[in-house]
């Protein structure tokens, strides 16, 4: 579908946790730690193609086909259904939230997905 996600790096999540755990004033507070921008499946495909130098296309699958394919490749049925439910949540906009909490806590913007992927370009290119 046309839903978007806001990927955040593990490095930024760890940095936010360290700040909260080592400084005052965070008791009873919750923070949405997100990346800097919401991106669609098409945006992801374009980015993966640019970073890897290989063509990437989006294969749009219905939930039933996705569950069937995941089970066929060895996923437990419950896990396959959970993946499909996650996809529905994305399509319905539940993960299309960019929050400034990381930058407020750390004083710097979160890393973009491109900034995370570039150092791992070789891993993407070698993946088959």
mmCIF file of N, CA and C in Angstrom:
data_model
loop_
_atom_site.group_PDB
_atom_site.id
_atom_site.type_symbol
_atom_site.label_atom_id
_atom_site.label_comp_id
_atom_site.label_asym_id
_atom_site.label_seq_id
_atom_site.Cartn_x
_atom_site.Cartn_y
_atom_site.Cartn_z
ATOM 1 N N UNK A 1 0.817 -1.193 0.000
ATOM 2 C CA UNK A 1 0.000 0.000 0.000
ATOM 3 C C UNK A 1 0.856 1.250 0.000
ATOM 4 N N UNK A 2 0.223 2.330 0.319
ATOM 5 C CA UNK A 2 0.902 3.619 0.304
ATOM 6 C C UNK A 2 1.319 4.095 1.686
ATOM 7 N N UNK A 3 1.305 3.208 2.658
ATOM 8 C CA UNK A 3 1.712 3.601 3.995
ATOM 9 C C UNK A 3 3.183 3.951 4.057
ATOM 10 N N UNK A 4 3.555 4.680 5.089
ATOM 11 C CA UNK A 4 4.953 5.085 5.256
ATOM 12 C C UNK A 4 5.434 4.694 6.652
ATOM 13 N N UNK A 5 6.728 4.492 6.743
ATOM 14 C CA UNK A 5 7.390 4.205 8.014
ATOM 15 C C UNK A 5 8.433 5.284 8.267
ATOM 16 N N UNK A 6 8.906 5.359 9.492
ATOM 17 C CA UNK A 6 9.922 6.348 9.855
ATOM 18 C C UNK A 6 11.078 5.593 10.518
ATOM 19 N N UNK A 7 11.957 4.989 9.690
ATOM 20 C CA UNK A 7 13.034 4.190 10.263
ATOM 21 C C UNK A 7 13.986 5.025 11.106
ATOM 22 N N UNK A 8 14.437 4.404 12.192
ATOM 23 C CA UNK A 8 15.394 5.046 13.095
ATOM 24 C C UNK A 8 16.538 4.073 13.332
ATOM 25 N N UNK A 9 17.741 4.581 13.415
ATOM 26 C CA UNK A 9 18.905 3.714 13.593
ATOM 27 C C UNK A 9 18.988 3.199 15.026
ATOM 28 N N UNK A 10 19.578 2.032 15.168
ATOM 29 C CA UNK A 10 19.836 1.493 16.503
ATOM 30 C C UNK A 10 20.759 2.419 17.282
ATOM 31 N N UNK A 11 21.709 3.011 16.578
ATOM 32 C CA UNK A 11 22.644 3.946 17.210
ATOM 33 C C UNK A 11 21.889 5.100 17.860
ATOM 34 N N UNK A 12 20.918 5.663 17.137
ATOM 35 C CA UNK A 12 20.142 6.766 17.692
ATOM 36 C C UNK A 12 19.251 6.310 18.840
ATOM 37 N N UNK A 13 18.690 5.116 18.729
ATOM 38 C CA UNK A 13 17.884 4.591 19.850
ATOM 39 C C UNK A 13 18.741 4.430 21.096
ATOM 40 N N UNK A 14 19.939 3.884 20.921
ATOM 41 C CA UNK A 14 20.843 3.700 22.055
ATOM 42 C C UNK A 14 21.276 5.045 22.629
ATOM 43 N N UNK A 15 21.533 6.013 21.767
ATOM 44 C CA UNK A 15 21.935 7.340 22.243
ATOM 45 C C UNK A 15 20.811 7.979 23.052
ATOM 46 N N UNK A 16 19.586 7.864 22.572
ATOM 47 C CA UNK A 16 18.446 8.433 23.300
ATOM 48 C C UNK A 16 18.291 7.747 24.658
ATOM 49 N N UNK A 17 18.419 6.429 24.683
ATOM 50 C CA UNK A 17 18.306 5.694 25.947
ATOM 51 C C UNK A 17 19.397 6.129 26.920
ATOM 52 N N UNK A 18 20.618 6.268 26.423
ATOM 53 C CA UNK A 18 21.729 6.684 27.293
ATOM 54 C C UNK A 18 21.476 8.070 27.884
ATOM 55 N N UNK A 19 20.974 8.966 27.074
ATOM 56 C CA UNK A 19 20.687 10.323 27.560
ATOM 57 C C UNK A 19 19.626 10.282 28.648
ATOM 58 N N UNK A 20 18.562 9.548 28.395
ATOM 59 C CA UNK A 20 17.458 9.475 29.362
ATOM 60 C C UNK A 20 17.913 8.813 30.666
ATOM 61 N N UNK A 21 18.735 7.779 30.545
ATOM 62 C CA UNK A 21 19.173 7.045 31.737
ATOM 63 C C UNK A 21 20.237 7.774 32.545
ATOM 64 N N UNK A 22 20.938 8.707 31.913
ATOM 65 C CA UNK A 22 22.046 9.366 32.615
ATOM 66 C C UNK A 22 21.802 10.840 32.905
ATOM 67 N N UNK A 23 20.598 11.311 32.666
ATOM 68 C CA UNK A 23 20.297 12.711 32.966
ATOM 69 C C UNK A 23 18.965 12.806 33.707
ATOM 70 N N UNK A 24 18.753 13.939 34.303
ATOM 71 C CA UNK A 24 17.566 14.159 35.137
ATOM 72 C C UNK A 24 16.362 14.619 34.305
ATOM 73 N N UNK A 25 15.190 14.463 34.914
ATOM 74 C CA UNK A 25 13.977 15.038 34.363
ATOM 75 C C UNK A 25 13.200 14.170 33.392
ATOM 76 N N UNK A 26 13.480 12.884 33.378
ATOM 77 C CA UNK A 26 12.795 12.014 32.420
ATOM 78 C C UNK A 26 11.842 11.026 33.080
ATOM 79 N N UNK A 27 11.700 11.111 34.388
ATOM 80 C CA UNK A 27 10.813 10.195 35.101
ATOM 81 C C UNK A 27 9.372 10.315 34.609
ATOM 82 N N UNK A 28 8.728 9.188 34.453
ATOM 83 C CA UNK A 28 7.317 9.116 34.034
ATOM 84 C C UNK A 28 7.072 9.759 32.674
ATOM 85 N N UNK A 29 8.090 9.840 31.832
ATOM 86 C CA UNK A 29 7.919 10.394 30.483
ATOM 87 C C UNK A 29 8.122 9.284 29.459
ATOM 88 N N UNK A 30 7.467 9.419 28.343
ATOM 89 C CA UNK A 30 7.650 8.508 27.215
ATOM 90 C C UNK A 30 8.046 9.338 25.999
ATOM 91 N N UNK A 31 8.961 8.821 25.211
ATOM 92 C CA UNK A 31 9.436 9.524 24.033
ATOM 93 C C UNK A 31 9.230 8.651 22.799
ATOM 94 N N UNK A 32 8.806 9.268 21.709
ATOM 95 C CA UNK A 32 8.742 8.604 20.408
ATOM 96 C C UNK A 32 10.071 8.898 19.719
ATOM 97 N N UNK A 33 10.905 7.896 19.620
ATOM 98 C CA UNK A 33 12.199 8.088 18.968
ATOM 99 C C UNK A 33 12.052 7.607 17.530
ATOM 100 N N UNK A 34 12.117 8.551 16.594
ATOM 101 C CA UNK A 34 11.942 8.220 15.183
ATOM 102 C C UNK A 34 13.096 8.764 14.361
ATOM 103 N N UNK A 35 13.139 8.306 13.135
ATOM 104 C CA UNK A 35 14.080 8.867 12.182
ATOM 105 C C UNK A 35 13.596 10.232 11.719
ATOM 106 N N UNK A 36 14.308 10.839 10.772
ATOM 107 C CA UNK A 36 13.986 12.207 10.370
ATOM 108 C C UNK A 36 12.875 12.342 9.329
ATOM 109 N N UNK A 37 12.524 11.232 8.636
ATOM 110 C CA UNK A 37 11.532 11.371 7.580
ATOM 111 C C UNK A 37 10.737 10.086 7.383
ATOM 112 N N UNK A 38 9.469 10.260 6.994
ATOM 113 C CA UNK A 38 8.596 9.131 6.671
ATOM 114 C C UNK A 38 8.850 8.733 5.222
ATOM 115 N N UNK A 39 8.979 7.416 4.988
ATOM 116 C CA UNK A 39 9.260 6.936 3.636
ATOM 117 C C UNK A 39 8.323 5.786 3.270
ATOM 118 N N UNK A 40 7.976 5.745 1.996
ATOM 119 C CA UNK A 40 7.078 4.720 1.470
ATOM 120 C C UNK A 40 7.886 3.534 0.950
ATOM 121 N N UNK A 41 7.166 2.479 0.540
ATOM 122 C CA UNK A 41 7.844 1.334 -0.070
ATOM 123 C C UNK A 41 8.575 1.758 -1.341
ATOM 124 N N UNK A 42 7.943 2.626 -2.122
ATOM 125 C CA UNK A 42 8.592 3.101 -3.349
ATOM 126 C C UNK A 42 9.856 3.890 -3.026
ATOM 127 N N UNK A 43 9.788 4.713 -1.973
ATOM 128 C CA UNK A 43 10.975 5.455 -1.531
ATOM 129 C C UNK A 43 12.083 4.485 -1.113
ATOM 130 N N UNK A 44 11.702 3.424 -0.384
ATOM 131 C CA UNK A 44 12.691 2.426 0.045
ATOM 132 C C UNK A 44 13.342 1.751 -1.157
ATOM 133 N N UNK A 45 12.535 1.351 -2.129
ATOM 134 C CA UNK A 45 13.073 0.689 -3.316
ATOM 135 C C UNK A 45 14.045 1.605 -4.045
ATOM 136 N N UNK A 46 13.675 2.866 -4.191
ATOM 137 C CA UNK A 46 14.556 3.838 -4.853
ATOM 138 C C UNK A 46 15.861 3.993 -4.087
ATOM 139 N N UNK A 47 15.770 4.118 -2.770
ATOM 140 C CA UNK A 47 16.966 4.279 -1.945
ATOM 141 C C UNK A 47 17.850 3.035 -2.020
ATOM 142 N N UNK A 48 17.263 1.838 -1.890
ATOM 143 C CA UNK A 48 18.053 0.606 -1.968
ATOM 144 C C UNK A 48 18.728 0.485 -3.333
ATOM 145 N N UNK A 49 18.037 0.886 -4.403
ATOM 146 C CA UNK A 49 18.630 0.834 -5.741
ATOM 147 C C UNK A 49 19.799 1.811 -5.849
ATOM 148 N N UNK A 50 19.621 3.013 -5.326
ATOM 149 C CA UNK A 50 20.698 4.019 -5.381
ATOM 150 C C UNK A 50 21.918 3.561 -4.586
ATOM 151 N N UNK A 51 21.685 3.041 -3.399
ATOM 152 C CA UNK A 51 22.801 2.649 -2.525
ATOM 153 C C UNK A 51 23.500 1.401 -3.053
ATOM 154 N N UNK A 52 22.733 0.436 -3.551
ATOM 155 C CA UNK A 52 23.326 -0.829 -3.996
ATOM 156 C C UNK A 52 23.807 -0.794 -5.441
ATOM 157 N N UNK A 53 23.272 0.144 -6.231
ATOM 158 C CA UNK A 53 23.613 0.170 -7.647
ATOM 159 C C UNK A 53 22.900 -0.917 -8.435
ATOM 160 N N UNK A 54 21.894 -1.521 -7.843
ATOM 161 C CA UNK A 54 21.128 -2.587 -8.497
ATOM 162 C C UNK A 54 19.663 -2.185 -8.569
ATOM 163 N N UNK A 55 18.977 -2.670 -9.587
ATOM 164 C CA UNK A 55 17.553 -2.338 -9.665
ATOM 165 C C UNK A 55 16.774 -3.020 -8.536
ATOM 166 N N UNK A 56 15.833 -2.294 -7.988
ATOM 167 C CA UNK A 56 14.966 -2.823 -6.931
ATOM 168 C C UNK A 56 13.547 -2.410 -7.284
ATOM 169 N N UNK A 57 12.635 -3.340 -7.235
ATOM 170 C CA UNK A 57 11.248 -2.990 -7.503
ATOM 171 C C UNK A 57 10.374 -3.467 -6.354
ATOM 172 N N UNK A 58 9.289 -2.786 -6.172
ATOM 173 C CA UNK A 58 8.335 -3.139 -5.126
ATOM 174 C C UNK A 58 7.414 -4.220 -5.674
ATOM 175 N N UNK A 59 7.244 -5.283 -4.915
ATOM 176 C CA UNK A 59 6.286 -6.340 -5.253
ATOM 177 C C UNK A 59 5.124 -6.211 -4.275
ATOM 178 N N UNK A 60 4.023 -5.732 -4.754
ATOM 179 C CA UNK A 60 2.851 -5.528 -3.893
ATOM 180 C C UNK A 60 2.108 -6.849 -3.748
ATOM 181 N N UNK A 61 2.009 -7.317 -2.518
ATOM 182 C CA UNK A 61 1.345 -8.577 -2.226
ATOM 183 C C UNK A 61 0.173 -8.331 -1.295
ATOM 184 N N UNK A 62 -0.890 -9.062 -1.502
ATOM 185 C CA UNK A 62 -1.986 -9.032 -0.550
ATOM 186 C C UNK A 62 -1.579 -9.771 0.716
ATOM 187 N N UNK A 63 -2.304 -9.550 1.789
ATOM 188 C CA UNK A 63 -1.958 -10.183 3.066
ATOM 189 C C UNK A 63 -1.961 -11.703 2.978
ATOM 190 N N UNK A 64 -2.950 -12.285 2.292
ATOM 191 C CA UNK A 64 -3.016 -13.751 2.196
ATOM 192 C C UNK A 64 -1.822 -14.319 1.439
ATOM 193 N N UNK A 65 -1.449 -13.648 0.357
ATOM 194 C CA UNK A 65 -0.298 -14.111 -0.427
ATOM 195 C C UNK A 65 0.988 -13.956 0.383
ATOM 196 N N UNK A 66 1.109 -12.863 1.100
ATOM 197 C CA UNK A 66 2.286 -12.654 1.939
ATOM 198 C C UNK A 66 2.399 -13.741 2.998
ATOM 199 N N UNK A 67 1.314 -14.023 3.704
ATOM 200 C CA UNK A 67 1.330 -15.069 4.737
ATOM 201 C C UNK A 67 1.685 -16.407 4.109
ATOM 202 N N UNK A 68 1.062 -16.726 2.985
ATOM 203 C CA UNK A 68 1.347 -17.995 2.303
ATOM 204 C C UNK A 68 2.831 -18.094 1.954
ATOM 205 N N UNK A 69 3.387 -17.037 1.372
ATOM 206 C CA UNK A 69 4.792 -17.060 0.974
ATOM 207 C C UNK A 69 5.735 -17.199 2.159
ATOM 208 N N UNK A 70 5.449 -16.475 3.231
ATOM 209 C CA UNK A 70 6.314 -16.572 4.414
ATOM 210 C C UNK A 70 6.269 -17.967 5.026
ATOM 211 N N UNK A 71 5.079 -18.555 5.099
ATOM 212 C CA UNK A 71 4.953 -19.929 5.640
ATOM 213 C C UNK A 71 5.685 -20.902 4.731
ATOM 214 N N UNK A 72 5.553 -20.701 3.436
ATOM 215 C CA UNK A 72 6.231 -21.573 2.475
ATOM 216 C C UNK A 72 7.747 -21.543 2.668
ATOM 217 N N UNK A 73 8.275 -20.375 3.063
ATOM 218 C CA UNK A 73 9.718 -20.255 3.270
ATOM 219 C C UNK A 73 10.144 -20.517 4.706
ATOM 220 N N UNK A 74 9.252 -21.100 5.502
ATOM 221 C CA UNK A 74 9.655 -21.588 6.815
ATOM 222 C C UNK A 74 9.234 -20.777 8.022
ATOM 223 N N UNK A 75 8.555 -19.658 7.823
ATOM 224 C CA UNK A 75 8.081 -18.887 8.968
ATOM 225 C C UNK A 75 6.937 -19.632 9.644
ATOM 226 N N UNK A 76 6.894 -19.610 10.966
ATOM 227 C CA UNK A 76 5.703 -20.139 11.635
ATOM 228 C C UNK A 76 4.485 -19.311 11.219
ATOM 229 N N UNK A 77 3.337 -19.961 11.129
ATOM 230 C CA UNK A 77 2.131 -19.273 10.663
ATOM 231 C C UNK A 77 1.807 -18.045 11.509
ATOM 232 N N UNK A 78 1.979 -18.148 12.828
ATOM 233 C CA UNK A 78 1.687 -17.003 13.702
ATOM 234 C C UNK A 78 2.611 -15.827 13.387
ATOM 235 N N UNK A 79 3.860 -16.105 13.106
ATOM 236 C CA UNK A 79 4.806 -15.033 12.760
ATOM 237 C C UNK A 79 4.434 -14.408 11.419
ATOM 238 N N UNK A 80 4.078 -15.241 10.452
ATOM 239 C CA UNK A 80 3.674 -14.734 9.140
ATOM 240 C C UNK A 80 2.443 -13.835 9.267
ATOM 241 N N UNK A 81 1.500 -14.232 10.077
ATOM 242 C CA UNK A 81 0.306 -13.399 10.287
ATOM 243 C C UNK A 81 0.669 -12.081 10.975
ATOM 244 N N UNK A 82 1.625 -12.133 11.911
ATOM 245 C CA UNK A 82 2.061 -10.911 12.600
ATOM 246 C C UNK A 82 2.727 -9.950 11.606
ATOM 247 N N UNK A 83 3.515 -10.474 10.686
ATOM 248 C CA UNK A 83 4.153 -9.635 9.667
ATOM 249 C C UNK A 83 3.078 -8.973 8.809
ATOM 250 N N UNK A 84 2.068 -9.739 8.411
ATOM 251 C CA UNK A 84 0.974 -9.181 7.607
ATOM 252 C C UNK A 84 0.211 -8.115 8.405
ATOM 253 N N UNK A 85 0.001 -8.351 9.680
ATOM 254 C CA UNK A 85 -0.698 -7.366 10.523
ATOM 255 C C UNK A 85 0.133 -6.088 10.638
ATOM 256 N N UNK A 86 1.441 -6.227 10.740
ATOM 257 C CA UNK A 86 2.325 -5.071 10.779
ATOM 258 C C UNK A 86 2.185 -4.275 9.475
ATOM 259 N N UNK A 87 2.141 -4.971 8.354
ATOM 260 C CA UNK A 87 1.955 -4.315 7.065
ATOM 261 C C UNK A 87 0.638 -3.565 6.988
ATOM 262 N N UNK A 88 -0.425 -4.166 7.510
ATOM 263 C CA UNK A 88 -1.720 -3.473 7.545
ATOM 264 C C UNK A 88 -1.625 -2.205 8.374
ATOM 265 N N UNK A 89 -0.942 -2.280 9.505
ATOM 266 C CA UNK A 89 -0.777 -1.103 10.367
ATOM 267 C C UNK A 89 -0.030 0.007 9.646
ATOM 268 N N UNK A 90 0.964 -0.372 8.859
ATOM 269 C CA UNK A 90 1.698 0.624 8.069
ATOM 270 C C UNK A 90 0.762 1.250 7.039
ATOM 271 N N UNK A 91 0.020 0.414 6.311
ATOM 272 C CA UNK A 91 -0.909 0.936 5.292
ATOM 273 C C UNK A 91 -1.943 1.875 5.902
ATOM 274 N N UNK A 92 -2.343 1.606 7.132
ATOM 275 C CA UNK A 92 -3.356 2.419 7.803
ATOM 276 C C UNK A 92 -2.770 3.667 8.472
ATOM 277 N N UNK A 93 -1.449 3.870 8.353
ATOM 278 C CA UNK A 93 -0.832 5.104 8.818
ATOM 279 C C UNK A 93 -0.358 5.132 10.258
ATOM 280 N N UNK A 94 -0.379 3.990 10.939
ATOM 281 C CA UNK A 94 0.013 3.978 12.348
ATOM 282 C C UNK A 94 1.498 4.241 12.577
ATOM 283 N N UNK A 95 2.331 4.064 11.551
ATOM 284 C CA UNK A 95 3.773 4.264 11.711
ATOM 285 C C UNK A 95 4.280 5.478 10.946
ATOM 286 N N UNK A 96 3.367 6.326 10.503
ATOM 287 C CA UNK A 96 3.719 7.517 9.739
ATOM 288 C C UNK A 96 3.788 8.715 10.688
ATOM 289 N N UNK A 97 4.729 8.633 11.632
ATOM 290 C CA UNK A 97 4.870 9.672 12.657
ATOM 291 C C UNK A 97 6.338 10.072 12.758
ATOM 292 N N UNK A 98 6.619 11.320 12.448
ATOM 293 C CA UNK A 98 7.966 11.869 12.648
ATOM 294 C C UNK A 98 7.904 12.703 13.919
ATOM 295 N N UNK A 99 8.733 12.362 14.878
ATOM 296 C CA UNK A 99 8.706 13.048 16.169
ATOM 297 C C UNK A 99 10.061 13.715 16.424
ATOM 298 N N UNK A 100 10.082 14.929 16.962
ATOM 299 C CA UNK A 100 11.339 15.635 17.210
ATOM 300 C C UNK A 100 12.038 15.230 18.517
ATOM 301 N N UNK A 101 11.535 14.219 19.207
ATOM 302 C CA UNK A 101 12.070 13.871 20.529
ATOM 303 C C UNK A 101 13.566 13.588 20.508
ATOM 304 N N UNK A 102 14.046 12.845 19.502
ATOM 305 C CA UNK A 102 15.476 12.525 19.484
ATOM 306 C C UNK A 102 16.315 13.787 19.405
ATOM 307 N N UNK A 103 15.959 14.682 18.504
ATOM 308 C CA UNK A 103 16.741 15.902 18.360
ATOM 309 C C UNK A 103 16.646 16.769 19.610
ATOM 310 N N UNK A 104 15.487 16.795 20.235
ATOM 311 C CA UNK A 104 15.314 17.552 21.482
ATOM 312 C C UNK A 104 16.211 16.988 22.571
ATOM 313 N N UNK A 105 16.272 15.673 22.679
ATOM 314 C CA UNK A 105 17.105 15.033 23.709
ATOM 315 C C UNK A 105 18.595 15.170 23.414
ATOM 316 N N UNK A 106 18.987 14.969 22.166
ATOM 317 C CA UNK A 106 20.410 14.841 21.836
ATOM 318 C C UNK A 106 21.053 16.120 21.308
ATOM 319 N N UNK A 107 20.236 17.027 20.800
ATOM 320 C CA UNK A 107 20.792 18.237 20.213
ATOM 321 C C UNK A 107 21.273 18.068 18.787
ATOM 322 N N UNK A 108 20.990 16.935 18.190
ATOM 323 C CA UNK A 108 21.351 16.708 16.783
ATOM 324 C C UNK A 108 20.216 15.949 16.104
ATOM 325 N N UNK A 109 20.113 16.071 14.788
ATOM 326 C CA UNK A 109 19.057 15.328 14.099
ATOM 327 C C UNK A 109 19.374 13.835 14.065
ATOM 328 N N UNK A 110 18.344 13.002 13.980
ATOM 329 C CA UNK A 110 18.604 11.571 13.842
ATOM 330 C C UNK A 110 19.208 11.269 12.474
ATOM 331 N N UNK A 111 19.908 10.158 12.397
ATOM 332 C CA UNK A 111 20.493 9.728 11.128
ATOM 333 C C UNK A 111 19.390 9.357 10.145
ATOM 334 N N UNK A 112 19.586 9.681 8.894
ATOM 335 C CA UNK A 112 18.641 9.246 7.860
ATOM 336 C C UNK A 112 18.945 7.788 7.513
ATOM 337 N N UNK A 113 17.994 7.137 6.877
ATOM 338 C CA UNK A 113 18.223 5.761 6.448
ATOM 339 C C UNK A 113 19.396 5.700 5.472
ATOM 340 N N UNK A 114 19.507 6.680 4.600
ATOM 341 C CA UNK A 114 20.644 6.726 3.664
ATOM 342 C C UNK A 114 21.972 6.747 4.435
ATOM 343 N N UNK A 115 22.050 7.557 5.499
ATOM 344 C CA UNK A 115 23.280 7.644 6.288
ATOM 345 C C UNK A 115 23.597 6.317 6.983
ATOM 346 N N UNK A 116 22.580 5.560 7.302
ATOM 347 C CA UNK A 116 22.795 4.248 7.921
ATOM 348 C C UNK A 116 23.235 3.233 6.877
ATOM 349 N N UNK A 117 22.643 3.288 5.686
ATOM 350 C CA UNK A 117 22.917 2.280 4.661
ATOM 351 C C UNK A 117 24.253 2.450 3.960
ATOM 352 N N UNK A 118 24.681 3.670 3.710
ATOM 353 C CA UNK A 118 25.914 3.908 2.938
ATOM 354 C C UNK A 118 27.110 3.151 3.510
ATOM 355 N N UNK A 119 27.375 3.187 4.830
ATOM 356 C CA UNK A 119 28.522 2.431 5.342
ATOM 357 C C UNK A 119 28.374 0.913 5.177
ATOM 358 N N UNK A 120 27.160 0.442 4.911
ATOM 359 C CA UNK A 120 26.893 -0.994 4.771
ATOM 360 C C UNK A 120 26.579 -1.372 3.326
ATOM 361 N N UNK A 121 26.995 -0.519 2.407
ATOM 362 C CA UNK A 121 26.725 -0.740 0.981
ATOM 363 C C UNK A 121 27.207 -2.118 0.544
ATOM 364 N N UNK A 122 28.363 -2.531 1.000
ATOM 365 C CA UNK A 122 28.898 -3.848 0.612
ATOM 366 C C UNK A 122 27.997 -4.986 1.042
ATOM 367 N N UNK A 123 27.423 -4.891 2.210
ATOM 368 C CA UNK A 123 26.503 -5.922 2.683
ATOM 369 C C UNK A 123 25.274 -6.006 1.783
ATOM 370 N N UNK A 124 24.774 -4.860 1.336
ATOM 371 C CA UNK A 124 23.608 -4.849 0.449
ATOM 372 C C UNK A 124 23.943 -5.449 -0.898
ATOM 373 N N UNK A 125 25.106 -5.109 -1.426
ATOM 374 C CA UNK A 125 25.508 -5.586 -2.746
ATOM 375 C C UNK A 125 25.796 -7.079 -2.711
ATOM 376 N N UNK A 126 26.358 -7.567 -1.600
ATOM 377 C CA UNK A 126 26.698 -8.989 -1.494
ATOM 378 C C UNK A 126 25.501 -9.854 -1.161
ATOM 379 N N UNK A 127 24.401 -9.276 -0.695
ATOM 380 C CA UNK A 127 23.220 -10.051 -0.325
ATOM 381 C C UNK A 127 22.583 -10.658 -1.576
ATOM 382 N N UNK A 128 22.225 -11.915 -1.466
ATOM 383 C CA UNK A 128 21.580 -12.588 -2.617
ATOM 384 C C UNK A 128 20.249 -13.124 -2.191
#
